[in-house]
PDB file of C-alpha atoms and ligand atoms in Angstrom:
ATOM      1  CA  MET J   1      85.708 130.401 148.173  1.00  0.00           C
ATOM      2  CA  LYS J   2      82.098 129.300 147.975  1.00  0.00           C
ATOM      3  CA  ILE J   3      79.768 131.318 150.222  1.00  0.00           C
ATOM      4  CA  VAL J   4      76.180 130.303 150.930  1.00  0.00           C
ATOM      5  CA  ILE J   5      73.535 132.562 152.468  1.00  0.00           C
ATOM      6  CA  ALA J   6      70.113 131.892 153.985  1.00  0.00           C
ATOM      7  CA  SER J   7      67.549 133.686 156.136  1.00  0.00           C
ATOM      8  CA  ASP J   8      64.106 133.367 157.599  1.00  0.00           C
ATOM      9  CA  HIS J   9      61.454 136.008 156.841  1.00  0.00           C
ATOM     10  CA  GLY J  10      62.941 138.339 159.493  1.00  0.00           C
ATOM     11  CA  GLY J  11      66.197 138.438 157.538  1.00  0.00           C
ATOM     12  CA  PHE J  12      64.822 138.238 154.017  1.00  0.00           C
ATOM     13  CA  GLU J  13      65.298 141.898 153.092  1.00  0.00           C
ATOM     14  CA  LEU J  14      68.859 142.054 154.420  1.00  0.00           C
ATOM     15  CA  LYS J  15      69.696 138.795 152.605  1.00  0.00           C
ATOM     16  CA  GLN J  16      68.484 140.219 149.309  1.00  0.00           C
ATOM     17  CA  ASN J  17      70.459 143.428 149.913  1.00  0.00           C
ATOM     18  CA  LEU J  18      73.661 141.443 150.520  1.00  0.00           C
ATOM     19  CA  ILE J  19      73.157 139.243 147.449  1.00  0.00           C
ATOM     20  CA  ASP J  20      72.601 142.339 145.280  1.00  0.00           C
ATOM     21  CA  TYR J  21      75.580 144.206 146.737  1.00  0.00           C
ATOM     22  CA  TYR J  22      78.062 141.353 146.332  1.00  0.00           C
ATOM     23  CA  LYS J  23      76.748 140.519 142.847  1.00  0.00           C
ATOM     24  CA  LYS J  24      77.761 144.044 141.800  1.00  0.00           C
ATOM     25  CA  GLN J  25      81.231 143.311 143.234  1.00  0.00           C
ATOM     26  CA  GLY J  26      81.423 140.135 141.118  1.00  0.00           C
ATOM     27  CA  ILE J  27      80.950 137.849 144.146  1.00  0.00           C
ATOM     28  CA  ASN J  28      78.238 135.209 144.073  1.00  0.00           C
ATOM     29  CA  LEU J  29      76.456 134.413 147.341  1.00  0.00           C
ATOM     30  CA  GLU J  30      74.545 131.192 146.728  1.00  0.00           C
ATOM     31  CA  ASP J  31      70.991 131.722 147.976  1.00  0.00           C
ATOM     32  CA  LEU J  32      69.557 128.803 149.978  1.00  0.00           C
ATOM     33  CA  GLY J  33      66.311 130.631 150.786  1.00  0.00           C
ATOM     34  CA  THR J  34      63.896 131.654 152.105  1.00  0.00           C
ATOM     35  CA  HIS J  35      62.608 133.134 148.886  1.00  0.00           C
ATOM     36  CA  SER J  36      59.890 135.495 150.164  1.00  0.00           C
ATOM     37  CA  SER J  37      58.921 137.459 153.264  1.00  0.00           C
ATOM     38  CA  GLU J  38      56.317 134.824 154.166  1.00  0.00           C
ATOM     39  CA  SER J  39      56.753 133.450 157.685  1.00  0.00           C
ATOM     40  CA  CYS J  40      58.996 130.380 158.071  1.00  0.00           C
ATOM     41  CA  ASP J  41      60.944 128.646 160.864  1.00  0.00           C
ATOM     42  CA  TYR J  42      64.587 129.594 161.417  1.00  0.00           C
ATOM     43  CA  PRO J  43      65.685 126.103 162.605  1.00  0.00           C
ATOM     44  CA  ASP J  44      64.803 124.720 159.148  1.00  0.00           C
ATOM     45  CA  ILE J  45      66.868 127.454 157.500  1.00  0.00           C
ATOM     46  CA  ALA J  46      69.842 126.841 159.807  1.00  0.00           C
ATOM     47  CA  ASN J  47      69.679 123.090 159.166  1.00  0.00           C
ATOM     48  CA  THR J  48      69.770 123.587 155.399  1.00  0.00           C
ATOM     49  CA  LEU J  49      72.749 125.937 155.455  1.00  0.00           C
ATOM     50  CA  THR J  50      74.827 124.066 158.043  1.00  0.00           C
ATOM     51  CA  ALA J  51      74.501 120.867 155.966  1.00  0.00           C
ATOM     52  CA  GLU J  52      76.283 122.672 153.123  1.00  0.00           C
ATOM     53  CA  ILE J  53      79.156 123.671 155.428  1.00  0.00           C
ATOM     54  CA  LEU J  54      79.510 120.314 157.169  1.00  0.00           C
ATOM     55  CA  SER J  55      79.525 118.417 153.861  1.00  0.00           C
ATOM     56  CA  LYS J  56      82.196 120.880 152.607  1.00  0.00           C
ATOM     57  CA  ARG J  57      80.041 121.824 149.624  1.00  0.00           C
ATOM     58  CA  ALA J  58      80.552 125.421 150.836  1.00  0.00           C
ATOM     59  CA  ASP J  59      83.381 127.134 152.710  1.00  0.00           C
ATOM     60  CA  LEU J  60      81.479 129.856 154.559  1.00  0.00           C
ATOM     61  CA  GLY J  61      77.850 130.519 155.480  1.00  0.00           C
ATOM     62  CA  ILE J  62      75.858 133.650 156.234  1.00  0.00           C
ATOM     63  CA  LEU J  63      72.661 133.242 158.283  1.00  0.00           C
ATOM     64  CA  ILE J  64      70.114 135.941 159.096  1.00  0.00           C
ATOM     65  CA  CYS J  65      66.946 136.028 161.201  1.00  0.00           C
ATOM     66  CA  GLY J  66      65.239 138.970 162.905  1.00  0.00           C
ATOM     67  CA  THR J  67      67.772 139.362 165.709  1.00  0.00           C
ATOM     68  CA  GLY J  68      70.343 136.761 164.717  1.00  0.00           C
ATOM     69  CA  ILE J  69      69.765 134.995 168.033  1.00  0.00           C
ATOM     70  CA  GLY J  70      67.403 132.158 167.137  1.00  0.00           C
ATOM     71  CA  ILE J  71      69.295 131.174 164.014  1.00  0.00           C
ATOM     72  CA  SER J  72      72.621 131.269 165.950  1.00  0.00           C
ATOM     73  CA  ILE J  73      71.215 128.900 168.548  1.00  0.00           C
ATOM     74  CA  ALA J  74      69.943 126.576 165.823  1.00  0.00           C
ATOM     75  CA  ALA J  75      73.185 126.586 163.821  1.00  0.00           C
ATOM     76  CA  ASN J  76      75.390 125.954 166.852  1.00  0.00           C
ATOM     77  CA  ARG J  77      73.472 122.764 167.721  1.00  0.00           C
ATOM     78  CA  HIS J  78      75.371 121.164 164.827  1.00  0.00           C
ATOM     79  CA  LYS J  79      78.761 119.738 165.806  1.00  0.00           C
ATOM     80  CA  GLY J  80      81.455 121.347 163.681  1.00  0.00           C
ATOM     81  CA  ILE J  81      79.545 124.581 163.199  1.00  0.00           C
ATOM     82  CA  ARG J  82      80.976 127.749 164.713  1.00  0.00           C
ATOM     83  CA  ALA J  83      78.282 130.357 164.118  1.00  0.00           C
ATOM     84  CA  ALA J  84      79.173 133.867 165.307  1.00  0.00           C
ATOM     85  CA  LEU J  85      76.747 136.769 165.695  1.00  0.00           C
ATOM     86  CA  LEU J  86      78.784 139.724 164.378  1.00  0.00           C
ATOM     87  CA  TYR J  87      77.235 142.550 166.365  1.00  0.00           C
ATOM     88  CA  ASP J  88      80.143 144.994 165.916  1.00  0.00           C
ATOM     89  CA  ASP J  89      83.388 145.468 163.954  1.00  0.00           C
ATOM     90  CA  PHE J  90      85.700 144.155 166.688  1.00  0.00           C
ATOM     91  CA  THR J  91      83.598 141.010 166.978  1.00  0.00           C
ATOM     92  CA  ALA J  92      83.830 140.535 163.206  1.00  0.00           C
ATOM     93  CA  GLU J  93      87.634 140.504 163.443  1.00  0.00           C
ATOM     94  CA  MET J  94      87.801 138.267 166.512  1.00  0.00           C
ATOM     95  CA  ALA J  95      85.301 135.805 165.058  1.00  0.00           C
ATOM     96  CA  HIS J  96      87.892 134.966 162.427  1.00  0.00           C
ATOM     97  CA  LYS J  97      91.171 135.442 164.352  1.00  0.00           C
ATOM     98  CA  HIS J  98      90.125 133.544 167.491  1.00  0.00           C
ATOM     99  CA  ASN J  99      86.993 131.530 166.695  1.00  0.00           C
ATOM    100  CA  ASN J 100      87.556 130.648 163.029  1.00  0.00           C
ATOM    101  CA  ALA J 101      83.802 130.995 162.549  1.00  0.00           C
ATOM    102  CA  ASN J 102      82.392 129.099 159.607  1.00  0.00           C
ATOM    103  CA  VAL J 103      78.976 130.778 159.769  1.00  0.00           C
ATOM    104  CA  LEU J 104      78.464 134.549 160.120  1.00  0.00           C
ATOM    105  CA  VAL J 105      75.158 135.590 161.663  1.00  0.00           C
ATOM    106  CA  PHE J 106      73.289 138.891 161.425  1.00  0.00           C
ATOM    107  CA  GLY J 107      69.983 140.410 162.541  1.00  0.00           C
ATOM    108  CA  GLY J 108      67.762 141.697 159.788  1.00  0.00           C
ATOM    109  CA  ARG J 109      65.710 143.772 162.232  1.00  0.00           C
ATOM    110  CA  THR J 110      68.635 144.992 164.332  1.00  0.00           C
ATOM    111  CA  MET J 111      71.428 145.805 161.857  1.00  0.00           C
ATOM    112  CA  LYS J 112      71.899 148.139 158.891  1.00  0.00           C
ATOM    113  CA  THR J 113      73.007 146.666 155.554  1.00  0.00           C
ATOM    114  CA  GLU J 114      76.081 148.946 155.378  1.00  0.00           C
ATOM    115  CA  ASP J 115      77.264 147.792 158.834  1.00  0.00           C
ATOM    116  CA  VAL J 116      76.786 144.144 157.904  1.00  0.00           C
ATOM    117  CA  ILE J 117      78.758 144.572 154.651  1.00  0.00           C
ATOM    118  CA  ARG J 118      81.605 146.236 156.558  1.00  0.00           C
ATOM    119  CA  ARG J 119      81.657 143.395 159.123  1.00  0.00           C
ATOM    120  CA  ILE J 120      81.721 140.735 156.408  1.00  0.00           C
ATOM    121  CA  ASP J 121      84.650 142.536 154.764  1.00  0.00           C
ATOM    122  CA  ILE J 122      86.493 142.774 158.102  1.00  0.00           C
ATOM    123  CA  PHE J 123      85.957 139.054 158.664  1.00  0.00           C
ATOM    124  CA  LEU J 124      87.159 138.134 155.169  1.00  0.00           C
ATOM    125  CA  ASN J 125      90.247 140.329 155.525  1.00  0.00           C
ATOM    126  CA  SER J 126      91.240 138.739 158.855  1.00  0.00           C
ATOM    127  CA  ALA J 127      92.968 135.392 159.322  1.00  0.00           C
ATOM    128  CA  TYR J 128      92.569 132.608 161.859  1.00  0.00           C
ATOM    129  CA  GLU J 129      95.492 132.681 164.309  1.00  0.00           C
ATOM    130  CA  GLY J 130      95.457 128.993 165.316  1.00  0.00           C
ATOM    131  CA  GLY J 131      97.827 128.065 168.172  1.00  0.00           C
ATOM    132  CA  ARG J 132      96.117 128.233 171.567  1.00  0.00           C
ATOM    133  CA  HIS J 133      92.818 128.946 169.851  1.00  0.00           C
ATOM    134  CA  GLN J 134      92.952 125.611 168.037  1.00  0.00           C
ATOM    135  CA  ASN J 135      93.088 123.753 171.379  1.00  0.00           C
ATOM    136  CA  ARG J 136      89.850 125.514 172.316  1.00  0.00           C
ATOM    137  CA  LEU J 137      88.141 124.784 169.015  1.00  0.00           C
ATOM    138  CA  ASP J 138      89.148 121.129 169.348  1.00  0.00           C
ATOM    139  CA  LYS J 139      87.406 121.023 172.748  1.00  0.00           C
ATOM    140  CA  LEU J 140      84.185 122.327 171.194  1.00  0.00           C
ATOM    141  CA  ASP J 141      83.937 119.274 168.989  1.00  0.00           C
ATOM    142  CA  ALA J 142      85.456 116.693 171.345  1.00  0.00           C
TER     143      ALA J 142
HETATM  144  C1  LIG N 201      60.724 135.703 163.623  1.00  0.00           C
HETATM  145  O1  LIG N 201      59.625 136.503 163.908  1.00  0.00           O
HETATM  146  C2  LIG N 201      61.818 135.949 164.638  1.00  0.00           C
HETATM  147  O2  LIG N 201      61.482 135.398 165.859  1.00  0.00           O
HETATM  148  C3  LIG N 201      63.130 135.360 164.139  1.00  0.00           C
HETATM  149  O3  LIG N 201      63.450 135.958 162.919  1.00  0.00           O
HETATM  150  C4  LIG N 201      64.347 135.561 165.015  1.00  0.00           C
HETATM  151  O4  LIG N 201      64.507 136.900 165.363  1.00  0.00           O
HETATM  152  C5  LIG N 201      64.465 134.680 166.183  1.00  0.00           C
HETATM  153  O5  LIG N 201      65.434 134.727 166.966  1.00  0.00           O
END
């Protein structure tokens, strides 16, 4: 599974922490930027990452801004993107089982690295349930 990750300046530190952590686990998160803590605009970051998902060059995306809110709004403007702000462990599970999220979103100024890692693991260890949920996902993109 190819996973891409991107953040604005508000999520830069958390992004680097996640890349470092998963590298030690032997998992490569492909870094789409930003590459410093200099101020940048989260819609640009969301546009870059969602293009990778929609073109199927990547299977899953991780997006981070200060709160996770702005970059969620930006990502979900793209038809076919299901960006979920994983604000707790239950949400991390449901985002896969019910929403089949293809972009996981976090807040660099609102969440601890260890909580984010645990939520990513919960998401990856859950499975989409399909069935009635697929009817709902189909309506999102209709
Ligand atoms: C940037 O200062 C901040 O507004 C952004 O990272 C994000 O939190 C927006 O929702």
